[in-house]
mmCIF file of C-alpha atoms in Angstrom:
data_model
loop_
_atom_site.group_PDB
_atom_site.id
_atom_site.type_symbol
_atom_site.label_atom_id
_atom_site.label_comp_id
_atom_site.label_asym_id
_atom_site.label_seq_id
_atom_site.Cartn_x
_atom_site.Cartn_y
_atom_site.Cartn_z
ATOM 1 C CA MET P 1 148.529 109.600 26.184
ATOM 2 C CA ALA P 2 146.089 112.375 27.024
ATOM 3 C CA GLU P 3 146.804 115.380 28.782
ATOM 4 C CA ASP P 4 146.102 114.868 32.779
ATOM 5 C CA LYS P 5 143.920 118.216 33.197
ATOM 6 C CA ARG P 6 142.716 117.156 36.704
ATOM 7 C CA LEU P 7 143.972 119.865 39.166
ATOM 8 C CA LYS P 8 146.222 118.757 41.808
ATOM 9 C CA SER P 9 146.940 119.316 45.545
ATOM 10 C CA ASN P 10 150.177 119.394 46.811
ATOM 11 C CA ILE P 11 149.276 120.010 50.637
ATOM 12 C CA PHE P 12 147.898 116.443 51.842
ATOM 13 C CA ASP P 13 147.910 116.570 55.727
ATOM 14 C CA THR P 14 146.158 119.255 56.820
ATOM 15 C CA ALA P 15 142.640 120.816 56.037
ATOM 16 C CA LEU P 16 141.679 124.500 55.448
ATOM 17 C CA ILE P 17 138.889 125.329 57.735
ATOM 18 C CA PHE P 18 137.052 129.009 55.997
ATOM 19 C CA GLU P 19 134.693 130.828 58.364
ATOM 20 C CA GLY P 20 131.738 132.770 57.538
ATOM 21 C CA GLY P 21 130.685 135.673 58.306
ATOM 22 C CA GLY P 22 129.120 137.420 55.947
ATOM 23 C CA MET P 23 130.622 140.498 54.373
ATOM 24 C CA ARG P 24 133.769 140.005 57.052
ATOM 25 C CA VAL P 25 135.233 137.476 54.716
ATOM 26 C CA SER P 26 136.145 140.764 52.356
ATOM 27 C CA TYR P 27 139.142 140.396 54.232
ATOM 28 C CA THR P 28 139.931 136.565 54.730
ATOM 29 C CA SER P 29 139.506 136.381 50.789
ATOM 30 C CA GLY P 30 142.458 138.130 50.665
ATOM 31 C CA PHE P 31 143.742 134.890 52.524
ATOM 32 C CA ALA P 32 142.481 132.751 50.011
ATOM 33 C CA THR P 33 143.797 134.656 47.026
ATOM 34 C CA MET P 34 147.425 134.655 48.724
ATOM 35 C CA LEU P 35 147.201 130.483 48.650
ATOM 36 C CA LEU P 36 146.137 130.414 45.331
ATOM 37 C CA GLU P 37 149.030 132.902 44.004
ATOM 38 C CA GLN P 38 151.658 130.491 45.659
ATOM 39 C CA ARG P 39 150.150 127.673 44.633
ATOM 40 C CA LEU P 40 149.003 126.155 48.124
ATOM 41 C CA PHE P 41 146.782 123.555 47.077
ATOM 42 C CA PHE P 42 145.082 122.085 50.099
ATOM 43 C CA ASN P 43 143.201 118.291 49.900
ATOM 44 C CA TYR P 44 140.680 118.775 51.953
ATOM 45 C CA VAL P 45 138.933 121.873 52.173
ATOM 46 C CA ALA P 46 135.539 123.426 54.391
ATOM 47 C CA GLY P 47 133.575 126.237 54.600
ATOM 48 C CA ILE P 48 130.509 127.408 56.600
ATOM 49 C CA SER P 49 128.149 130.411 55.770
ATOM 50 C CA ALA P 50 129.857 132.635 53.269
ATOM 51 C CA GLY P 51 133.528 130.481 54.152
ATOM 52 C CA SER P 52 131.713 128.093 51.550
ATOM 53 C CA SER P 53 131.781 131.094 48.988
ATOM 54 C CA LEU P 54 135.684 131.273 49.994
ATOM 55 C CA ALA P 55 135.826 127.493 49.432
ATOM 56 C CA VAL P 56 134.205 126.663 46.704
ATOM 57 C CA ASN P 57 136.194 130.090 44.231
ATOM 58 C CA TYR P 58 139.295 128.191 46.483
ATOM 59 C CA LEU P 59 138.601 125.177 44.670
ATOM 60 C CA SER P 60 138.009 126.226 41.381
ATOM 61 C CA ARG P 61 141.292 128.431 41.480
ATOM 62 C CA ASP P 62 139.912 131.734 40.223
ATOM 63 C CA ILE P 63 141.263 134.251 41.803
ATOM 64 C CA GLU P 64 139.415 136.896 40.254
ATOM 65 C CA ARG P 65 136.531 135.732 40.942
ATOM 66 C CA THR P 66 137.492 134.697 44.681
ATOM 67 C CA ARG P 67 138.533 138.798 44.515
ATOM 68 C CA ARG P 68 135.717 140.036 43.308
ATOM 69 C CA CYS P 69 132.522 138.205 44.686
ATOM 70 C CA VAL P 70 132.973 140.189 48.333
ATOM 71 C CA THR P 71 134.314 143.368 46.911
ATOM 72 C CA GLU P 72 132.815 144.685 43.779
ATOM 73 C CA PHE P 73 129.757 142.297 43.420
ATOM 74 C CA VAL P 74 127.188 144.767 45.780
ATOM 75 C CA SER P 75 127.579 147.328 43.703
ATOM 76 C CA ASP P 76 125.508 145.594 41.279
ATOM 77 C CA PRO P 77 121.322 146.769 41.022
ATOM 78 C CA SER P 78 120.584 143.139 42.304
ATOM 79 C CA PHE P 79 122.347 142.520 44.797
ATOM 80 C CA GLY P 80 119.750 143.415 47.429
ATOM 81 C CA ASP P 81 118.752 146.061 49.451
ATOM 82 C CA LEU P 82 115.696 146.586 52.385
ATOM 83 C CA LYS P 83 113.115 146.691 48.829
ATOM 84 C CA THR P 84 114.351 143.322 48.182
ATOM 85 C CA TRP P 85 113.718 142.583 51.630
ATOM 86 C CA LEU P 86 110.410 143.923 51.552
ATOM 87 C CA LYS P 87 109.355 141.952 48.543
ATOM 88 C CA GLY P 88 110.525 138.347 50.099
ATOM 89 C CA GLU P 89 113.404 138.297 48.239
ATOM 90 C CA GLY P 90 116.265 139.053 51.258
ATOM 91 C CA PHE P 91 118.605 141.620 52.157
ATOM 92 C CA PHE P 92 120.378 139.805 49.635
ATOM 93 C CA ASN P 93 118.727 138.455 46.952
ATOM 94 C CA SER P 94 119.667 135.227 47.363
ATOM 95 C CA ASP P 95 118.618 133.438 43.638
ATOM 96 C CA TYR P 96 119.811 136.315 41.931
ATOM 97 C CA ILE P 97 123.421 136.112 44.244
ATOM 98 C CA TYR P 98 123.980 132.592 44.226
ATOM 99 C CA SER P 99 121.825 130.532 40.779
ATOM 100 C CA GLU P 100 121.419 133.457 38.453
ATOM 101 C CA SER P 101 124.627 135.290 38.688
ATOM 102 C CA ALA P 102 127.232 132.162 38.863
ATOM 103 C CA ARG P 103 125.728 130.716 35.710
ATOM 104 C CA GLN P 104 128.138 131.146 32.759
ATOM 105 C CA ASP P 105 125.952 133.946 31.205
ATOM 106 C CA GLY P 106 125.561 135.914 34.484
ATOM 107 C CA VAL P 107 127.648 138.345 35.369
ATOM 108 C CA MET P 108 130.112 136.222 37.575
ATOM 109 C CA PRO P 109 130.154 133.089 36.087
ATOM 110 C CA TYR P 110 131.459 130.120 38.050
ATOM 111 C CA ASN P 111 134.240 127.607 36.968
ATOM 112 C CA TYR P 112 132.302 124.372 37.606
ATOM 113 C CA ASP P 113 134.240 122.121 34.756
ATOM 114 C CA ALA P 114 137.657 123.250 37.047
ATOM 115 C CA PHE P 115 135.819 122.488 40.221
ATOM 116 C CA CYS P 116 135.119 118.879 38.990
ATOM 117 C CA ARG P 117 139.235 118.761 38.056
ATOM 118 C CA ASN P 118 140.154 119.640 41.178
ATOM 119 C CA GLU P 119 140.498 116.130 43.032
ATOM 120 C CA ALA P 120 140.434 117.883 46.572
ATOM 121 C CA GLU P 121 137.643 117.579 48.750
ATOM 122 C CA CYS P 122 135.466 120.148 49.264
ATOM 123 C CA VAL P 123 133.007 120.623 52.701
ATOM 124 C CA ILE P 124 129.600 122.684 53.179
ATOM 125 C CA GLY P 125 127.893 122.826 56.524
ATOM 126 C CA ALA P 126 124.406 124.064 56.722
ATOM 127 C CA PHE P 127 121.328 123.672 59.768
ATOM 128 C CA LYS P 128 118.314 121.801 58.988
ATOM 129 C CA ARG P 129 115.890 124.672 60.802
ATOM 130 C CA ASP P 130 112.961 122.147 62.223
ATOM 131 C CA PHE P 131 115.285 119.326 62.623
ATOM 132 C CA GLY P 132 117.896 121.284 64.540
ATOM 133 C CA GLU P 133 120.995 119.243 63.621
ATOM 134 C CA MET P 134 123.766 119.785 60.801
ATOM 135 C CA VAL P 135 124.144 118.097 57.624
ATOM 136 C CA TYR P 136 127.937 118.407 55.724
ATOM 137 C CA TRP P 137 127.799 117.843 52.323
ATOM 138 C CA ARG P 138 131.216 116.565 50.010
ATOM 139 C CA ARG P 139 131.848 116.433 46.653
ATOM 140 C CA LYS P 140 129.896 113.346 45.871
ATOM 141 C CA ASP P 141 127.041 115.304 46.541
ATOM 142 C CA TYR P 142 127.927 117.987 44.054
ATOM 143 C CA GLN P 143 127.090 116.480 40.186
ATOM 144 C CA CYS P 144 125.893 120.008 38.897
ATOM 145 C CA LEU P 145 126.711 123.466 39.241
ATOM 146 C CA ASP P 146 123.030 123.803 40.797
ATOM 147 C CA ASP P 147 123.952 121.256 43.399
ATOM 148 C CA LEU P 148 127.073 122.994 44.331
ATOM 149 C CA ILE P 149 125.755 126.341 43.956
ATOM 150 C CA VAL P 150 122.669 125.479 46.167
ATOM 151 C CA ARG P 151 124.466 124.056 48.561
ATOM 152 C CA VAL P 152 126.810 127.180 49.341
ATOM 153 C CA ARG P 153 123.381 128.943 49.332
ATOM 154 C CA ALA P 154 121.732 126.830 51.825
ATOM 155 C CA SER P 155 124.926 127.116 54.150
ATOM 156 C CA SER P 156 124.564 131.232 53.605
ATOM 157 C CA THR P 157 121.566 131.510 54.116
ATOM 158 C CA VAL P 158 121.391 134.523 57.483
ATOM 159 C CA PRO P 159 117.897 133.521 59.195
ATOM 160 C CA TYR P 160 115.386 136.441 58.229
ATOM 161 C CA LEU P 161 117.434 138.610 56.009
ATOM 162 C CA MET P 162 117.626 135.889 53.382
ATOM 163 C CA PRO P 163 115.002 133.232 52.332
ATOM 164 C CA VAL P 164 114.968 129.776 53.467
ATOM 165 C CA THR P 165 116.741 127.626 51.164
ATOM 166 C CA LYS P 166 114.384 124.087 50.551
ATOM 167 C CA ILE P 167 116.637 120.532 49.729
ATOM 168 C CA ASP P 168 114.365 118.205 48.725
ATOM 169 C CA ASP P 169 112.159 119.201 51.185
ATOM 170 C CA ILE P 170 114.639 120.333 53.698
ATOM 171 C CA TYR P 171 114.697 123.572 54.950
ATOM 172 C CA TYR P 172 118.610 124.887 55.732
ATOM 173 C CA VAL P 173 119.531 127.632 57.100
ATOM 174 C CA ASP P 174 123.282 129.742 58.075
ATOM 175 C CA GLY P 175 124.924 126.444 58.606
ATOM 176 C CA GLY P 176 127.116 128.495 61.162
ATOM 177 C CA LEU P 177 123.351 128.481 63.495
ATOM 178 C CA GLY P 178 125.369 124.576 64.062
ATOM 179 C CA THR P 179 128.455 125.123 64.533
ATOM 180 C CA GLY P 180 130.680 128.406 62.917
ATOM 181 C CA ILE P 181 134.248 126.499 62.356
ATOM 182 C CA PRO P 182 133.528 123.309 60.499
ATOM 183 C CA PHE P 183 136.050 121.367 61.473
ATOM 184 C CA GLU P 184 134.377 118.582 62.883
ATOM 185 C CA PRO P 185 134.196 116.540 59.811
ATOM 186 C CA ALA P 186 138.720 117.039 58.749
ATOM 187 C CA MET P 187 138.904 115.237 62.143
ATOM 188 C CA GLU P 188 135.836 112.210 61.526
ATOM 189 C CA ASP P 189 137.648 112.221 58.229
ATOM 190 C CA GLY P 190 140.822 111.461 59.809
ATOM 191 C CA TYR P 191 142.745 115.080 59.713
ATOM 192 C CA GLN P 192 144.753 116.304 63.181
ATOM 193 C CA ARG P 193 146.618 119.204 61.801
ATOM 194 C CA PHE P 194 143.906 122.550 60.219
ATOM 195 C CA VAL P 195 144.970 126.179 58.849
ATOM 196 C CA PHE P 196 142.169 127.791 60.003
ATOM 197 C CA VAL P 197 141.095 131.156 58.662
ATOM 198 C CA LEU P 198 138.808 133.325 60.706
ATOM 199 C CA THR P 199 136.724 135.900 60.432
ATOM 200 C CA ARG P 200 137.071 137.450 64.194
ATOM 201 C CA GLU P 201 140.217 138.949 65.823
ATOM 202 C CA ARG P 202 142.120 136.955 68.268
ATOM 203 C CA GLY P 203 140.647 136.559 71.548
ATOM 204 C CA PHE P 204 136.805 137.447 70.398
ATOM 205 C CA ARG P 205 134.012 135.861 71.844
ATOM 206 C CA LEU P 206 130.554 136.328 71.403
ATOM 207 C CA SER P 207 127.981 137.818 73.489
ATOM 208 C CA PRO P 208 124.750 135.984 74.211
ATOM 209 C CA PRO P 209 121.861 137.728 72.389
ATOM 210 C CA ILE P 210 119.397 140.053 73.930
ATOM 211 C CA ARG P 211 115.558 139.157 73.999
ATOM 212 C CA LEU P 212 113.613 141.182 71.959
ATOM 213 C CA ARG P 213 109.849 140.672 72.032
ATOM 214 C CA ILE P 214 109.061 141.150 68.274
ATOM 215 C CA LEU P 215 112.051 138.076 67.870
ATOM 216 C CA ASP P 216 110.482 136.388 70.297
ATOM 217 C CA ALA P 217 107.485 136.929 68.409
ATOM 218 C CA VAL P 218 108.750 135.734 65.322
ATOM 219 C CA LEU P 219 110.209 132.468 66.292
ATOM 220 C CA ASN P 220 107.265 131.674 68.689
ATOM 221 C CA ASN P 221 106.249 128.986 65.658
ATOM 222 C CA ARG P 222 110.204 127.605 65.281
ATOM 223 C CA PRO P 223 111.077 126.571 68.443
ATOM 224 C CA ILE P 224 114.062 124.437 67.192
ATOM 225 C CA GLU P 225 115.638 127.684 65.300
ATOM 226 C CA ALA P 226 114.704 129.739 68.453
ATOM 227 C CA GLU P 227 116.896 127.917 70.480
ATOM 228 C CA ALA P 228 119.508 127.327 68.104
ATOM 229 C CA LEU P 229 119.892 130.870 67.673
ATOM 230 C CA LEU P 230 119.669 131.852 71.396
ATOM 231 C CA THR P 231 122.567 129.068 72.251
ATOM 232 C CA ARG P 232 124.539 129.269 69.426
ATOM 233 C CA TYR P 233 127.204 132.096 71.294
ATOM 234 C CA GLU P 234 127.987 129.121 73.498
ATOM 235 C CA ARG P 235 128.775 126.565 70.278
ATOM 236 C CA TYR P 236 131.186 129.231 68.592
ATOM 237 C CA ASN P 237 132.977 130.043 71.860
ATOM 238 C CA ARG P 238 133.205 126.399 72.940
ATOM 239 C CA ALA P 239 134.930 126.355 68.805
ATOM 240 C CA LEU P 240 137.105 128.885 69.312
ATOM 241 C CA GLU P 241 138.163 127.517 72.442
ATOM 242 C CA ARG P 242 139.356 124.649 70.695
ATOM 243 C CA ILE P 243 140.683 126.041 67.749
ATOM 244 C CA GLU P 244 143.484 128.542 70.726
ATOM 245 C CA GLU P 245 143.700 124.351 72.055
ATOM 246 C CA LEU P 246 144.928 123.166 69.198
ATOM 247 C CA GLU P 247 147.281 125.911 68.037
ATOM 248 C CA ARG P 248 149.224 125.648 71.761
ATOM 249 C CA GLU P 249 149.225 121.921 70.418
ATOM 250 C CA GLY P 250 151.196 123.247 67.254
ATOM 251 C CA ARG P 251 148.612 121.360 65.285
ATOM 252 C CA ALA P 252 147.110 124.613 63.781
ATOM 253 C CA TYR P 253 147.700 127.755 62.018
ATOM 254 C CA VAL P 254 145.115 129.942 62.641
ATOM 255 C CA PHE P 255 145.034 133.569 60.631
ATOM 256 C CA TYR P 256 143.260 136.523 62.697
ATOM 257 C CA PRO P 257 142.129 139.356 61.003
ATOM 258 C CA GLU P 258 144.252 142.292 62.849
ATOM 259 C CA ALA P 259 142.859 145.157 61.100
ATOM 260 C CA LEU P 260 138.919 144.199 60.308
ATOM 261 C CA ASP P 261 136.867 147.213 60.123
ATOM 262 C CA VAL P 262 133.596 145.641 58.294
ATOM 263 C CA SER P 263 130.809 144.526 59.074
ATOM 264 C CA LEU P 264 128.068 141.210 58.898
ATOM 265 C CA VAL P 265 126.084 143.206 55.990
ATOM 266 C CA ASP P 266 128.571 146.920 55.224
ATOM 267 C CA ARG P 267 127.507 147.045 51.126
ATOM 268 C CA ASP P 268 130.581 149.725 50.870
ATOM 269 C CA GLU P 269 132.692 148.648 47.966
ATOM 270 C CA HIS P 270 135.691 151.101 48.785
ATOM 271 C CA LYS P 271 135.788 149.456 52.319
ATOM 272 C CA LEU P 272 135.175 145.916 51.460
ATOM 273 C CA LEU P 273 138.142 147.028 48.762
ATOM 274 C CA LYS P 274 140.084 148.044 51.579
ATOM 275 C CA GLN P 275 139.504 145.013 53.435
ATOM 276 C CA TYR P 276 140.336 142.471 51.270
ATOM 277 C CA LEU P 277 143.830 144.330 50.327
ATOM 278 C CA LEU P 278 144.723 144.643 54.402
ATOM 279 C CA GLY P 279 143.776 140.925 54.568
ATOM 280 C CA HIS P 280 145.662 139.849 51.246
ATOM 281 C CA GLU P 281 148.605 142.456 53.192
ATOM 282 C CA GLN P 282 148.865 140.081 56.258
ATOM 283 C CA ALA P 283 148.342 137.480 54.563
ATOM 284 C CA TYR P 284 151.561 137.545 53.134
ATOM 285 C CA ARG P 285 153.130 139.217 56.335
ATOM 286 C CA GLU P 286 152.379 136.002 58.046
ATOM 287 C CA LEU P 287 153.269 133.361 54.920
ATOM 288 C CA PRO P 288 156.938 132.821 56.848
ATOM 289 C CA ARG P 289 155.131 131.757 59.161
ATOM 290 C CA LEU P 290 152.414 129.689 57.459
ATOM 291 C CA LEU P 291 155.395 127.673 55.418
ATOM 292 C CA ALA P 292 156.657 126.840 58.397
ATOM 293 C CA PHE P 293 154.063 125.334 59.680
ATOM 294 C CA LEU P 294 153.069 123.403 56.755
ATOM 295 C CA GLY P 295 157.321 121.769 56.636
ATOM 296 C CA ARG P 296 157.375 124.098 52.835
ATOM 297 C CA GLU P 297 160.294 127.309 54.274
ATOM 298 C CA LYS P 298 161.611 128.679 51.051
#
């Protein structure tokens, strides 16, 4: 009998949800690597924005890539900066970060074979810029590496900091415009229990955006996107309130960063590594609580 090379799950009744937040995921990457080190393999994983990168790295079970993507990669000269933004390539150089680097001859090769052998569902969310609605892709939509990576890119396309992502003649931007924390698909798929990996501290609420004339001028031709940006805080805060409610009901374990000291666009490799290590340390401190929630006490 041929050896079964599938990567099997061992947690089936709980959905794992990764929030985005740009370089703030340096902290929560420490939680993701803890899960892999402890062989806690969820059968349902969802991610949005930078959280989609965490999701696919987790599902390939690549501990080193999970860490390096949010610590070392920023020092790559092609990662992007103000110069690439002025050239239209983005403050974060999307083509390089998500397409070139992930290929087998790239600087950050992605193990797509391992991803395919993993039986777990993978849900990635992005926002349809011109339609004002979310789309959620699932494993059936990733027929090759490029299919997967372009959807991670779409989910992570921060408006105006990165070039818009086009898939099948539809333009996509960061899934955070629709919902910052993608648990609705898991609920629709029948999940009642959740592990949330968030990139904001407990009790955080997003404030209404400050109206700037230059931003209004830029968005005048895109009223749907403008409305999404201006009202995002309302949807995000409602999501946080729902998560707190699920936690009180005993249906959610929530990882809240305790020592977060990094912004969406931080590029200091040493600072990002420190954030990763702090997140990893906190993840292990909280491991007994997580195992109790999962019913897997040692």
